[in-house]
Short mmCIF file of C-alpha atoms in Angstrom, two decimals:
data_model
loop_
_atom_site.label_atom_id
_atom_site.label_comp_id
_atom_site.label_asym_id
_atom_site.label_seq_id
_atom_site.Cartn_x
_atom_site.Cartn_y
_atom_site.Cartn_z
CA UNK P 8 0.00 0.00 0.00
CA UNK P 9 2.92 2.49 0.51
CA UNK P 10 4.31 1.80 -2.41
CA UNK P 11 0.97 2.61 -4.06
CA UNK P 12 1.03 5.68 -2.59
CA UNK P 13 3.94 6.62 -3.46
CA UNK P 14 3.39 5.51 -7.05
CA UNK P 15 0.25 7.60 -7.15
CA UNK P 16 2.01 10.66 -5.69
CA UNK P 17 4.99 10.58 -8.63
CA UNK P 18 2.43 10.38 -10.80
CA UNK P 19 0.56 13.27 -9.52
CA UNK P 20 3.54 15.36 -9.41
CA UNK P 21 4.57 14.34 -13.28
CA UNK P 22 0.60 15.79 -14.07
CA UNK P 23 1.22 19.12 -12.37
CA UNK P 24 4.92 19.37 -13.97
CA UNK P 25 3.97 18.99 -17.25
CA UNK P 26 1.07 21.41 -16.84
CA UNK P 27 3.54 24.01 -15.42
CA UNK P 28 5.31 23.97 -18.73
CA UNK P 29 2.32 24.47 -20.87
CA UNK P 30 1.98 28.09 -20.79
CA UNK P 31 0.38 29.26 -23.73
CA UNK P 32 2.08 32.99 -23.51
CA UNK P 33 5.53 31.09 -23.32
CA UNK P 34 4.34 28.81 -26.22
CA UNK P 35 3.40 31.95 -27.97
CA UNK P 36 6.43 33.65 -27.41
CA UNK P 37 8.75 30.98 -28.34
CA UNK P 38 6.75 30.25 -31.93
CA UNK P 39 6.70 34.44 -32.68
CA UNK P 40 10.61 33.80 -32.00
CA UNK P 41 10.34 37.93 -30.08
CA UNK P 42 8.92 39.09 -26.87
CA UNK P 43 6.81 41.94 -27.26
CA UNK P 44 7.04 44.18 -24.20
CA UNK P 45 4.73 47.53 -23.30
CA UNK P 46 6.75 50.11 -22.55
CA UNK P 47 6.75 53.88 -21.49
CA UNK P 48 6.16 56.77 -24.18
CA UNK P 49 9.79 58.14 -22.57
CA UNK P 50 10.87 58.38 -19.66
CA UNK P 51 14.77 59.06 -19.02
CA UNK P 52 16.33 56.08 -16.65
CA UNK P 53 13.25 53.96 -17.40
CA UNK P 54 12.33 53.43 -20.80
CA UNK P 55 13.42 56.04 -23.61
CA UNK P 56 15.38 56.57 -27.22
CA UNK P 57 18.53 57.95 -27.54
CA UNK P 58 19.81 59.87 -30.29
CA UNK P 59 20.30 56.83 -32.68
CA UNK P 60 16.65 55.85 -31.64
CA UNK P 61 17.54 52.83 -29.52
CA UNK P 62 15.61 52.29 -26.37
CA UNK P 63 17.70 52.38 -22.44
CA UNK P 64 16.39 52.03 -19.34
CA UNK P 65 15.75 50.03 -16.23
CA UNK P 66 12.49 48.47 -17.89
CA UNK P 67 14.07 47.73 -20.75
CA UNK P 68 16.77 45.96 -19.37
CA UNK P 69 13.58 44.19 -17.52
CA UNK P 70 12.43 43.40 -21.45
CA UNK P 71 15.73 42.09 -22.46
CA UNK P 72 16.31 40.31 -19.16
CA UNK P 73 12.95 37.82 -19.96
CA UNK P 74 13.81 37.50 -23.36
CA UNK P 75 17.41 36.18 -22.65
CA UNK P 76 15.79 33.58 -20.07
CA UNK P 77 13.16 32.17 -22.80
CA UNK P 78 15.55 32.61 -26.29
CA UNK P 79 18.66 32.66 -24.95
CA UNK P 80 19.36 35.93 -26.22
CA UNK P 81 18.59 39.29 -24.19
CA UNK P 82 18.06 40.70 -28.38
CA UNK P 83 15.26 39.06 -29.28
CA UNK P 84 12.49 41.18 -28.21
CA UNK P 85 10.25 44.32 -29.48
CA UNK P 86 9.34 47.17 -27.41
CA UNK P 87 5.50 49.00 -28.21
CA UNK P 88 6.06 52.51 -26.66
CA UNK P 89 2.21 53.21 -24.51
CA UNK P 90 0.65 55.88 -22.77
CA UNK P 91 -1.09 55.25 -19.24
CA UNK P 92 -4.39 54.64 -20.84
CA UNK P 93 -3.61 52.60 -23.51
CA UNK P 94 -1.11 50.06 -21.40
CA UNK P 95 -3.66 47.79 -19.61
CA UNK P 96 -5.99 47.42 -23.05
CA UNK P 97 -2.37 46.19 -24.98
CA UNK P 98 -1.67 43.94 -22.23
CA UNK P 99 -5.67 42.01 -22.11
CA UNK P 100 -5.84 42.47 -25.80
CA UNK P 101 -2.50 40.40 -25.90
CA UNK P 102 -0.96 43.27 -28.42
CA UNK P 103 1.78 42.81 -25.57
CA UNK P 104 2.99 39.91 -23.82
CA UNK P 105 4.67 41.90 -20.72
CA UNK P 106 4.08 45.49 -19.44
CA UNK P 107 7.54 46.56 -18.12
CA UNK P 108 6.75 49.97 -18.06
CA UNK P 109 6.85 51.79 -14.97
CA UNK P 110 3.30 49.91 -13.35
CA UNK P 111 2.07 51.09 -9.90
CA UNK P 112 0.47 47.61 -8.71
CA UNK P 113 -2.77 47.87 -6.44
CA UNK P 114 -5.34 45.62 -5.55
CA UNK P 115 -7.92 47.17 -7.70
CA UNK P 116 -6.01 46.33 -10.61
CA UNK P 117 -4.58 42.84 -9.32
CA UNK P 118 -8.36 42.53 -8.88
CA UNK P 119 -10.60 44.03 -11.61
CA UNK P 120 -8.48 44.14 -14.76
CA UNK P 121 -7.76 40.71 -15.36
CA UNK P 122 -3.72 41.62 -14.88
CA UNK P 123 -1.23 40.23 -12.10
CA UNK P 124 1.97 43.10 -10.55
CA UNK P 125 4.78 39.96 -10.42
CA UNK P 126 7.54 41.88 -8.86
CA UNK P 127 9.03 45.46 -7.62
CA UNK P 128 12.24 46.69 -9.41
CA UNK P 129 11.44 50.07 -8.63
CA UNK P 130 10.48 51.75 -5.14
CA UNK P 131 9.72 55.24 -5.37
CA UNK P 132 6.97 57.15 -4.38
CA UNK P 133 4.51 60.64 -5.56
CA UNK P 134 6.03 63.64 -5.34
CA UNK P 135 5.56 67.57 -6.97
CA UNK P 136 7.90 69.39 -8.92
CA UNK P 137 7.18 73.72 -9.25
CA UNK P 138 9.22 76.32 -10.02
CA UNK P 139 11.37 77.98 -7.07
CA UNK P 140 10.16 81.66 -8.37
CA UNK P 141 6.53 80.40 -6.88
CA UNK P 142 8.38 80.20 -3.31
CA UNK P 143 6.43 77.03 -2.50
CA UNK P 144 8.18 74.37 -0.26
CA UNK P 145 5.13 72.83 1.46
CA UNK P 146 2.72 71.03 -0.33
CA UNK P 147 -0.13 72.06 1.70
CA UNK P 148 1.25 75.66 0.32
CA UNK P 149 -0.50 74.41 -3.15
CA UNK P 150 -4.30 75.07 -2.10
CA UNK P 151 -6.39 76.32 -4.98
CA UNK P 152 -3.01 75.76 -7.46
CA UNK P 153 -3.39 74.12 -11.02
CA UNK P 154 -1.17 71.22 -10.89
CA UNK P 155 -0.07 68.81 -14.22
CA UNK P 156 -1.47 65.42 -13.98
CA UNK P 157 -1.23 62.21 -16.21
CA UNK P 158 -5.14 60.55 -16.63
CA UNK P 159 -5.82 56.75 -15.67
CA UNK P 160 -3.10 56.84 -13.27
CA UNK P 161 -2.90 55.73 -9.72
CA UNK P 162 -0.82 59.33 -9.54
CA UNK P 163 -4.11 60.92 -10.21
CA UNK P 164 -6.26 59.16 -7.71
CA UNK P 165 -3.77 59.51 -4.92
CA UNK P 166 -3.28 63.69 -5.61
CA UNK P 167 -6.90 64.05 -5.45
CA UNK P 168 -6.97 61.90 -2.25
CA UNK P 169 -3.86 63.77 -0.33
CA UNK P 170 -6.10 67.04 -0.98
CA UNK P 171 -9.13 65.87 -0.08
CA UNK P 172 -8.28 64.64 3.05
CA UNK P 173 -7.00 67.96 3.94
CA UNK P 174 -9.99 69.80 2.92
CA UNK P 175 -7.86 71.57 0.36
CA UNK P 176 -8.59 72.06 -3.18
CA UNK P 177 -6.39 72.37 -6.52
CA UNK P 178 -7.34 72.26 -10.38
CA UNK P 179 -5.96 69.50 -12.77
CA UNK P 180 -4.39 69.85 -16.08
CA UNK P 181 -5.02 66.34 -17.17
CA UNK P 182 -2.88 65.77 -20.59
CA UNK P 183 -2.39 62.02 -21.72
CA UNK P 184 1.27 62.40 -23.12
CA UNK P 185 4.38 62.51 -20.95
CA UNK P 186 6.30 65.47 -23.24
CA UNK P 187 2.96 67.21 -23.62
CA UNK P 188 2.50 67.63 -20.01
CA UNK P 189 6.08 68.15 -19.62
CA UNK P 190 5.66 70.74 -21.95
CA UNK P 191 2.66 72.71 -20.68
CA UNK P 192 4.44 72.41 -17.08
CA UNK P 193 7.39 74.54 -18.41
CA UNK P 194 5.16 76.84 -19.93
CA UNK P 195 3.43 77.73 -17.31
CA UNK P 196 0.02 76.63 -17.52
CA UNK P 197 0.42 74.80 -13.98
CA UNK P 198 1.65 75.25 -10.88
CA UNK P 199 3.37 72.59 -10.16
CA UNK P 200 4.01 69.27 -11.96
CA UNK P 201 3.18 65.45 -9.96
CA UNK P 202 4.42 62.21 -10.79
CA UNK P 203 6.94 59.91 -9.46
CA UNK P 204 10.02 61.34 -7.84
CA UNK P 205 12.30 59.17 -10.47
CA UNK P 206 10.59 60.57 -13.09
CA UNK P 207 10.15 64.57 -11.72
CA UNK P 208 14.07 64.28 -11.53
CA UNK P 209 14.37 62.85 -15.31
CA UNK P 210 12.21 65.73 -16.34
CA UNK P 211 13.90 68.24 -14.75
CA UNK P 212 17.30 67.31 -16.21
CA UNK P 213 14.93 68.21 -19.73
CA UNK P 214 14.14 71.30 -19.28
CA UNK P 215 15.81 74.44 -20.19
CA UNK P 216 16.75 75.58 -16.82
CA UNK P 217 17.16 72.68 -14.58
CA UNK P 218 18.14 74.35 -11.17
CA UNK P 219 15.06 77.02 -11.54
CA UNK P 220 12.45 73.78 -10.47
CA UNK P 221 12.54 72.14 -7.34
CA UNK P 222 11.06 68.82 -6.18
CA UNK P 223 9.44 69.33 -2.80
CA UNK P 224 10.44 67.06 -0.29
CA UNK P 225 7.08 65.55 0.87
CA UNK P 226 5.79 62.27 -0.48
CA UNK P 227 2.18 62.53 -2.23
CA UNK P 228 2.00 58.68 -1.43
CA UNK P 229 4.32 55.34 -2.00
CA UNK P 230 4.92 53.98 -5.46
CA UNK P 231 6.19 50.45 -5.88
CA UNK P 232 6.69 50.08 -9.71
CA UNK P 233 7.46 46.21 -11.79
CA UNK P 234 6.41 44.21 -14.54
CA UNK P 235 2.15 43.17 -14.87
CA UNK P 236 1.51 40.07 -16.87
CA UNK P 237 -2.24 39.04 -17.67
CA UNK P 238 -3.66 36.62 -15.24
CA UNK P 239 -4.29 32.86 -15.67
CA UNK P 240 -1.09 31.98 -16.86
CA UNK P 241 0.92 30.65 -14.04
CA UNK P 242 3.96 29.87 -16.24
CA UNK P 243 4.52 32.77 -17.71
CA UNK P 244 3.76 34.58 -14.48
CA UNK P 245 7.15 32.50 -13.52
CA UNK P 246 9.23 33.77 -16.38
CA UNK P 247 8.62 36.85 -15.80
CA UNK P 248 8.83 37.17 -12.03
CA UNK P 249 12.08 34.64 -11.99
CA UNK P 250 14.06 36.89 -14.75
CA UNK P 251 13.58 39.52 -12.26
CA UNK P 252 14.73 37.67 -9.06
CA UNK P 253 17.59 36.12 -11.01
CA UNK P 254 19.30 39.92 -11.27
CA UNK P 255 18.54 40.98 -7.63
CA UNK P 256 20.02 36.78 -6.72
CA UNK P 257 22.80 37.19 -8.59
CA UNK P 258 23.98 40.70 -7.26
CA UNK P 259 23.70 39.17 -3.84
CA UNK P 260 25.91 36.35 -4.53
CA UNK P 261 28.32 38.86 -6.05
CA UNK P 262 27.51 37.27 -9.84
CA UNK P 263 28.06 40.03 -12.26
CA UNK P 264 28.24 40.22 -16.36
CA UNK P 265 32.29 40.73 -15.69
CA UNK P 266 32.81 37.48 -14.04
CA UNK P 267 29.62 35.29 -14.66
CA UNK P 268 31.90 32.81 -16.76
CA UNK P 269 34.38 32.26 -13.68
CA UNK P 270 31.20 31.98 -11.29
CA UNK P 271 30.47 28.80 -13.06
CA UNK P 272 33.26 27.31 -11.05
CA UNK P 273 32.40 28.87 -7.81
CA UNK P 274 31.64 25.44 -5.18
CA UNK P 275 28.44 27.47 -3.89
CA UNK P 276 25.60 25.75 -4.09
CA UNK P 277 23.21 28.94 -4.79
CA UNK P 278 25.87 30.18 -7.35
CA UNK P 279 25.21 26.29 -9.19
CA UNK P 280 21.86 26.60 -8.99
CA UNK P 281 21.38 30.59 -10.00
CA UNK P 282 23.88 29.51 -12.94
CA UNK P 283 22.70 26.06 -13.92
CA UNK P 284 25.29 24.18 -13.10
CA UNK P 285 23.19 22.30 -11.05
CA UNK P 286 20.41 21.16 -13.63
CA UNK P 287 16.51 21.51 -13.51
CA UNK P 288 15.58 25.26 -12.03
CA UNK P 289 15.40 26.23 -15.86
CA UNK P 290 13.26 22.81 -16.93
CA UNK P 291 11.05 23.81 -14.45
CA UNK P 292 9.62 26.69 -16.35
CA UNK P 293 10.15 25.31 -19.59
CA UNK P 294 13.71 27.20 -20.35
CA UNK P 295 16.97 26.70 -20.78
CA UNK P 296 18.64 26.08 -17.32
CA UNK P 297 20.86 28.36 -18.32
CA UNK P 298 18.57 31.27 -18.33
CA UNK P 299 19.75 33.18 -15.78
CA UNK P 300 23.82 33.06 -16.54
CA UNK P 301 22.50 34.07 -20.22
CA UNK P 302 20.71 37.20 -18.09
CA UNK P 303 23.59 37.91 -16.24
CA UNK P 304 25.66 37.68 -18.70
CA UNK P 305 24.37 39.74 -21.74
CA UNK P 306 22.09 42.19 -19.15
CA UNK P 307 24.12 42.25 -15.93
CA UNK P 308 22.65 41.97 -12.59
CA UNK P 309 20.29 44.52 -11.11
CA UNK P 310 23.11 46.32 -9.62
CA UNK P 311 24.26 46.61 -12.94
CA UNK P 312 21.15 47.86 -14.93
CA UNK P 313 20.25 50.22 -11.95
CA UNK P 314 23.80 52.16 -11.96
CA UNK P 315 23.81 52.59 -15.98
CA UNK P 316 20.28 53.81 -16.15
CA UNK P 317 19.68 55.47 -12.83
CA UNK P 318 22.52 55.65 -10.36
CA UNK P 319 25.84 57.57 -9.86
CA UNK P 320 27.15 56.43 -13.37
CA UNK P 321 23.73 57.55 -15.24
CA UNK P 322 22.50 61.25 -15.98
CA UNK P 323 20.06 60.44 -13.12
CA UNK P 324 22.36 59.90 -10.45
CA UNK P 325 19.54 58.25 -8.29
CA UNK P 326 21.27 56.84 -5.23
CA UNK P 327 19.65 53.29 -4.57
CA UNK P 328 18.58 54.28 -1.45
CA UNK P 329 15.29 51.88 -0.89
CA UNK P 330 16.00 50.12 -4.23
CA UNK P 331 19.58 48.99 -2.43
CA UNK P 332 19.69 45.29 -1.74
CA UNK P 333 18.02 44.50 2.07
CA UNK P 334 21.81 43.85 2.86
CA UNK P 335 22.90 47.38 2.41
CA UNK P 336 19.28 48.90 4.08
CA UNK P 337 16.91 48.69 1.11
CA UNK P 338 13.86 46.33 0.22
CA UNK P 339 15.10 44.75 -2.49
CA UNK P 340 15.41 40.93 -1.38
CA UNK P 341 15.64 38.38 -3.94
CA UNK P 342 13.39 35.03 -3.74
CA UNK P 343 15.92 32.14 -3.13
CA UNK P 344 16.50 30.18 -6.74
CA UNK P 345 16.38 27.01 -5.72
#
């Protein structure tokens, strides 16, 4: 009769294994031979052109990190540049198989859209940008302004919400596109300017007189941002998530794109694994078990994409402050990979 069990129990496991690895979004993926990811319209640091017209950023690397765990190569995807409103329609329509935009996740949207937040690779929170000749360094100081806000945004509901609480009023200038309501901001036509502090500080570097806007220093509210995958799809939902955790593991264990080939002769066992040298983390979600040295390797580790695109080394010159690993006082702790 044990052995019955026991029989019964392999086989069991065998059904739910091989019904991990059908994910029909991976499936997808794999025949289209690209991954399609939703990104931002621009936004320096995140997602934006440069001069030659190819795309940098944190969420890009995010893009090229899943597509080097499912094709072996961090090149084979396609970015489809969205504005707030139109990013959860491309992502249930299936025009996209991955936002990696800049996504606040909440439970009304975990909830009601049919979508699923995987991850954080951004904390950051709501704050407002105005121009020091106003002489404002409160935010309460704002009553009755006009203040530049993106529609369909969780930045909307939460400005309306930090007044209302405080029985104080304001006006929104509610303009879809991020340069358009950069550009009414510098010409006047508000008071002050909200989003998130990463990008208020991208903007400012864009405008013609940098040092003449300040960023107050009071938070509006918090603002976790990561990937959102449609719901339903458990697989996928692993891809995703996993290419993520793989960066934030692999900074931990000191695993970068300079020395990933020497780490594959490191004796630690979470080095193996992280690495596939120790087979069947990458089987499990119907990869390569090599996905994450391939991510490593041809993206770099989250250390790495974070100081190009936002820290000390970047135009941004973010310090990682809660985005530092939980080792070094931040929130950023990887899942173990094993």
């Amino acid at each position: 009769m044990p052995h019955r069990k026991l029989a019964i129990c392999a086989l069991a496991l065998a059904a739910v294994s091989s019904q991990a690895l059908a994910g029909p979004t991976l499936d997808a993926v794999k025949k289209r031979g690209y991954l399609q990811c939703g990104v931002s319209t621009g936004i320096q640091g995140f997602s934006a052109p440069d001069s030659k017209g190819v795309w940098h950023g944190l969420d890009v690397d995010m893009c090229r990190a899943i597509a080097a765990a499912v094709f072996n190569d961090a090149t084979k995807f396609r970015l489809t540049p969205l504005t707030t409103q139109a990013r959860f329609t491309a992502l249930q329509s299936g025009e996209v198989d991955v936002l990696t935009r800049n996504v606040t996740p909440t439970m009304a949207r975990d909830t009601t859209l049919g979508l699923l937040s995987v991850a954080v690779n951004f904390y950051d929170s709501q704050g407002v940008m105005v121009s020091r000749k106003l002489g404002i360094k409160a935010l309460k100081e704002l009553d009755g302004a006009t203040i530049c806000v993106q529609p369909g945004t969780v930045t909307e509901l939460d400005l309306a919400d930090w007044f209302r609480s405080r029985s104080l009023r304001f006006k929104p200038v509610v303009i879809e596109k991020y340069d358009e309501i950069v550009r009414a901001f510098s010409a006047g036509r508000c008071d002050a300017f909200t989003s998130d502090k990463s990008q208020l500080a991208a903007t400012r570097m864009t405008l013609e007189d940098p040092d003449s806007y300040e960023i107050l220093q009071e938070n509006i509210s918090k603002s976790p941002l990561g990937p959102m995958v449609r719901q339903g799809d458990d697989n996928w939902i692993n891809v995703v998530r996993w290419s993520f955790y793989a960066m934030l593991e692999a900074e931990e264990f000191g695993i970068s794109s300079a020395n990933v080939d020497a780490q594959l002769k490191a004796n630690n066992p979470n080095v193996q694994r992280i690495l596939g040298v120790t087979p069947g983390m990458g089987r499990n979600m119907g990869v390569d078990d090599r996905w994450a040295y391939n991510i490593v390797k041809q993206v770099g580790n989250y250390g790495e994409s974070y100081e190009r695109n936002l820290g000390m080394s970047s135009p941004m010159k973010l310090p990682r402050a809660l985005n530092a690993q939980w080792r070094d006082g931040g929130l950023m702790y990887g899942w173990p990979v094993r």
